[in-house]
Short mmCIF file of C-alpha atoms in Angstrom, two decimals:
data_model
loop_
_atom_site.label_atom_id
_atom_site.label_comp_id
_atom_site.label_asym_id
_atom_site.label_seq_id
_atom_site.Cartn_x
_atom_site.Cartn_y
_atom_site.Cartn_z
CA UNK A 13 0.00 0.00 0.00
CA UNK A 14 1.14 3.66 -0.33
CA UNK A 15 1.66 6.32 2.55
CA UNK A 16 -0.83 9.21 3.59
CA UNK A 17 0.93 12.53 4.30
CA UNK A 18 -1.05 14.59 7.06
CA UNK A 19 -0.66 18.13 7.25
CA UNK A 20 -1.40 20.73 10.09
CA UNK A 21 -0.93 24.08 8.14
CA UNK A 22 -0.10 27.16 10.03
CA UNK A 23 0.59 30.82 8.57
CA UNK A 24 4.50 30.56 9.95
CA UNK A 25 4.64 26.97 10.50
CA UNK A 26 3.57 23.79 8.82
CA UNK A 27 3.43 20.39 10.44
CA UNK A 28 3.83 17.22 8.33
CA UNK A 29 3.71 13.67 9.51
CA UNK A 30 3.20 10.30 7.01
CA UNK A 31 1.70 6.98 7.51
CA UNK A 32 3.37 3.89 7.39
CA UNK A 33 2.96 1.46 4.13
CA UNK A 34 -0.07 -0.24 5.64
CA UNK A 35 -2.00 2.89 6.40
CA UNK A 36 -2.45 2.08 10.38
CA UNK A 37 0.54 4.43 12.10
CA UNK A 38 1.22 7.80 11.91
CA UNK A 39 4.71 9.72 12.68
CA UNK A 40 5.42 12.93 13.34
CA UNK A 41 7.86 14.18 10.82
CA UNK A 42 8.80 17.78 10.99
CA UNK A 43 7.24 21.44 10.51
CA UNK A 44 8.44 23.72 7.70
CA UNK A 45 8.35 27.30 7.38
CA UNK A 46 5.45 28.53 5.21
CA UNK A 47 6.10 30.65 2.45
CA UNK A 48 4.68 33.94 1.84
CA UNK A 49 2.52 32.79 -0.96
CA UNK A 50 0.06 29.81 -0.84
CA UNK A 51 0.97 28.90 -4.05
CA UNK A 52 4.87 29.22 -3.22
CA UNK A 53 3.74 26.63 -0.20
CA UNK A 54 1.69 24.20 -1.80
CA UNK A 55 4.94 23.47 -4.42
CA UNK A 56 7.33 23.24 -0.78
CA UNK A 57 4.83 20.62 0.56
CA UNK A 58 4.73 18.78 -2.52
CA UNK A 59 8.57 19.15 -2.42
CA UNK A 60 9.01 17.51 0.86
CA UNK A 61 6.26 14.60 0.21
CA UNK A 62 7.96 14.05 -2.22
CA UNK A 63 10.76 12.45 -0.23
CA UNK A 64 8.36 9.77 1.57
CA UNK A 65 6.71 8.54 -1.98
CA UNK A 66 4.87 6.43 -2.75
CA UNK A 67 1.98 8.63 -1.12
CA UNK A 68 -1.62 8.18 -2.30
CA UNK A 69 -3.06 11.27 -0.62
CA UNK A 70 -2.87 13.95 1.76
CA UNK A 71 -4.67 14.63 4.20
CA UNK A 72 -4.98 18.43 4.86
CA UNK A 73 -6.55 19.42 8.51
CA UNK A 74 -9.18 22.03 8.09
CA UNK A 75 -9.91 24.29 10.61
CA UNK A 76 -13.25 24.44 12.35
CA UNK A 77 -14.79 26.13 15.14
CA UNK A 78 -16.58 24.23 17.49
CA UNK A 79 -19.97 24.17 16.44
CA UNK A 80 -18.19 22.77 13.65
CA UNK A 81 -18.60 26.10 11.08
CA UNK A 82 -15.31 27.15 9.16
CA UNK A 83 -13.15 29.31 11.10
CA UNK A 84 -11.84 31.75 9.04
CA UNK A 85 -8.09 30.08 8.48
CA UNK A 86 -10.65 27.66 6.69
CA UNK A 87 -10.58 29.37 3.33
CA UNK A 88 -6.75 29.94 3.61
CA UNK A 89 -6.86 25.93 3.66
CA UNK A 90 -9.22 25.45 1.25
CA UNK A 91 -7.06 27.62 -1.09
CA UNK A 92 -4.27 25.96 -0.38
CA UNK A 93 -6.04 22.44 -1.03
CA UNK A 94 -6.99 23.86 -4.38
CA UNK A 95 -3.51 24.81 -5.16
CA UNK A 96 -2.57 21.29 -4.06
CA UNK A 97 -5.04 19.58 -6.34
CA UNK A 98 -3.80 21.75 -9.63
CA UNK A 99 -0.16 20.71 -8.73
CA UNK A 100 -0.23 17.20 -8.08
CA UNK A 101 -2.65 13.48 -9.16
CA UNK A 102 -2.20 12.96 -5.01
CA UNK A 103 -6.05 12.99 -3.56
CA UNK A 104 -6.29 15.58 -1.24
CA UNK A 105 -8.74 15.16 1.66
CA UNK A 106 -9.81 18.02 4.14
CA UNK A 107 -9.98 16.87 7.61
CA UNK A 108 -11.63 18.14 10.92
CA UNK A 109 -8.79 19.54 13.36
CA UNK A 110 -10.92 20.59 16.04
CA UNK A 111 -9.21 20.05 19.15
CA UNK A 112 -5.35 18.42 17.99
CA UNK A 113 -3.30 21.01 18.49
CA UNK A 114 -4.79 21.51 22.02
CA UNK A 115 -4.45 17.72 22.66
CA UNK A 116 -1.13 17.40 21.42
CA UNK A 117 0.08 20.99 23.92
CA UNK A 118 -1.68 18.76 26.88
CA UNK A 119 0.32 15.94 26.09
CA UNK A 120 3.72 17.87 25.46
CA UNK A 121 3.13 19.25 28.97
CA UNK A 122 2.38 16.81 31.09
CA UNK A 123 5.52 14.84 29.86
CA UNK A 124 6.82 18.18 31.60
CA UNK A 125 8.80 19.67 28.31
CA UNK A 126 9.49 23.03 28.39
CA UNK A 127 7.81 25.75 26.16
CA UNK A 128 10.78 26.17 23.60
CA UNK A 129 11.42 22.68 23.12
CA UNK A 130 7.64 21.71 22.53
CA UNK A 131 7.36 24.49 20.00
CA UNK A 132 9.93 22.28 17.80
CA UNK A 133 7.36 19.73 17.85
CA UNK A 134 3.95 20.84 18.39
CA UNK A 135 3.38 21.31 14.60
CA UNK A 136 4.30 17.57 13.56
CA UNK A 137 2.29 16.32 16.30
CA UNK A 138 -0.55 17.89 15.44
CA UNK A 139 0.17 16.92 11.76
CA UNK A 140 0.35 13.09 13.37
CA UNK A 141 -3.21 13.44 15.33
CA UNK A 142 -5.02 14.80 12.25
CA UNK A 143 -3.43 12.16 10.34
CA UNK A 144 -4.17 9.45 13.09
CA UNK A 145 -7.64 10.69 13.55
CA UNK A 146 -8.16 10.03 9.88
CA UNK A 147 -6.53 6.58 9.70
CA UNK A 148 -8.81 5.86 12.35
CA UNK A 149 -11.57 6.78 10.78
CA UNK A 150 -14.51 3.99 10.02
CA UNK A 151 -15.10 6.49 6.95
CA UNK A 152 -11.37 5.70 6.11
CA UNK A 153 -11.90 2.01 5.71
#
């Protein structure tokens, strides 16, 4: 089987985290800087997948609010999805984020690191939950 990428996009910072062959596990990898165009960052992200090929899709989290109605970094994702889908045959899946980033903070802090060093990997974590949360996913199957 081929990977899933996951991406947590942020305006500075991008998370990214892949699935394993078989589709079950998913791994931080790293956060990028964004660029200042969405176009300019949809060809970096397609840059850096490229290094865990084969990938079959990506799975880009979408922000919502909690009553579950876009947030407004919604349409920046959306855009960027679109720019995505123009650049590459990958499927490109939007994903509910509600909630990751906070999860993944929680669980940086009660294994007691330190502010600096989880800001190094809060990004690719989050990138890993989204990605998890859609592996998991009955609708996934």
């Amino acid at each position: 089987m081929k990977r899933i990428v996951g991406i947590d996009y942020g305006k500075v910072r991008i998370g990214l985290a892949v699935s394993d062959p078989s589709q079950i596990i998913a791994s931080p990898l790293k956060a990028v800087i964004a660029k200042p165009s969405l176009k300019e960052t949809a060809t970096l992200l397609l840059q850096e997948i490229s290094m865990y090929e084969p990938v079959e899709k990506i799975v880009l989290g979408l922000p919502l609010m909690m009553n579950g109605k876009e947030s407004p970094s919604s349409k920046e994702v959306r855009e960027l999805a679109k720019f995505l889908e123009g650049m590459t045959d990958k499927t490109i899946v939007l994903w509910d984020e509600r909630l990751t980033t906070a999860q993944v903070e929680r669980t940086l802090k009660e294994a007691k690191m330190r502010r600096k060093k989880r800001t190094q990997y809060i990004d690719a974590m989050a990138a890993a939950a989204i990605l998890q949360n859609f592996l998991d996913s009955p609708s996934n199957k």
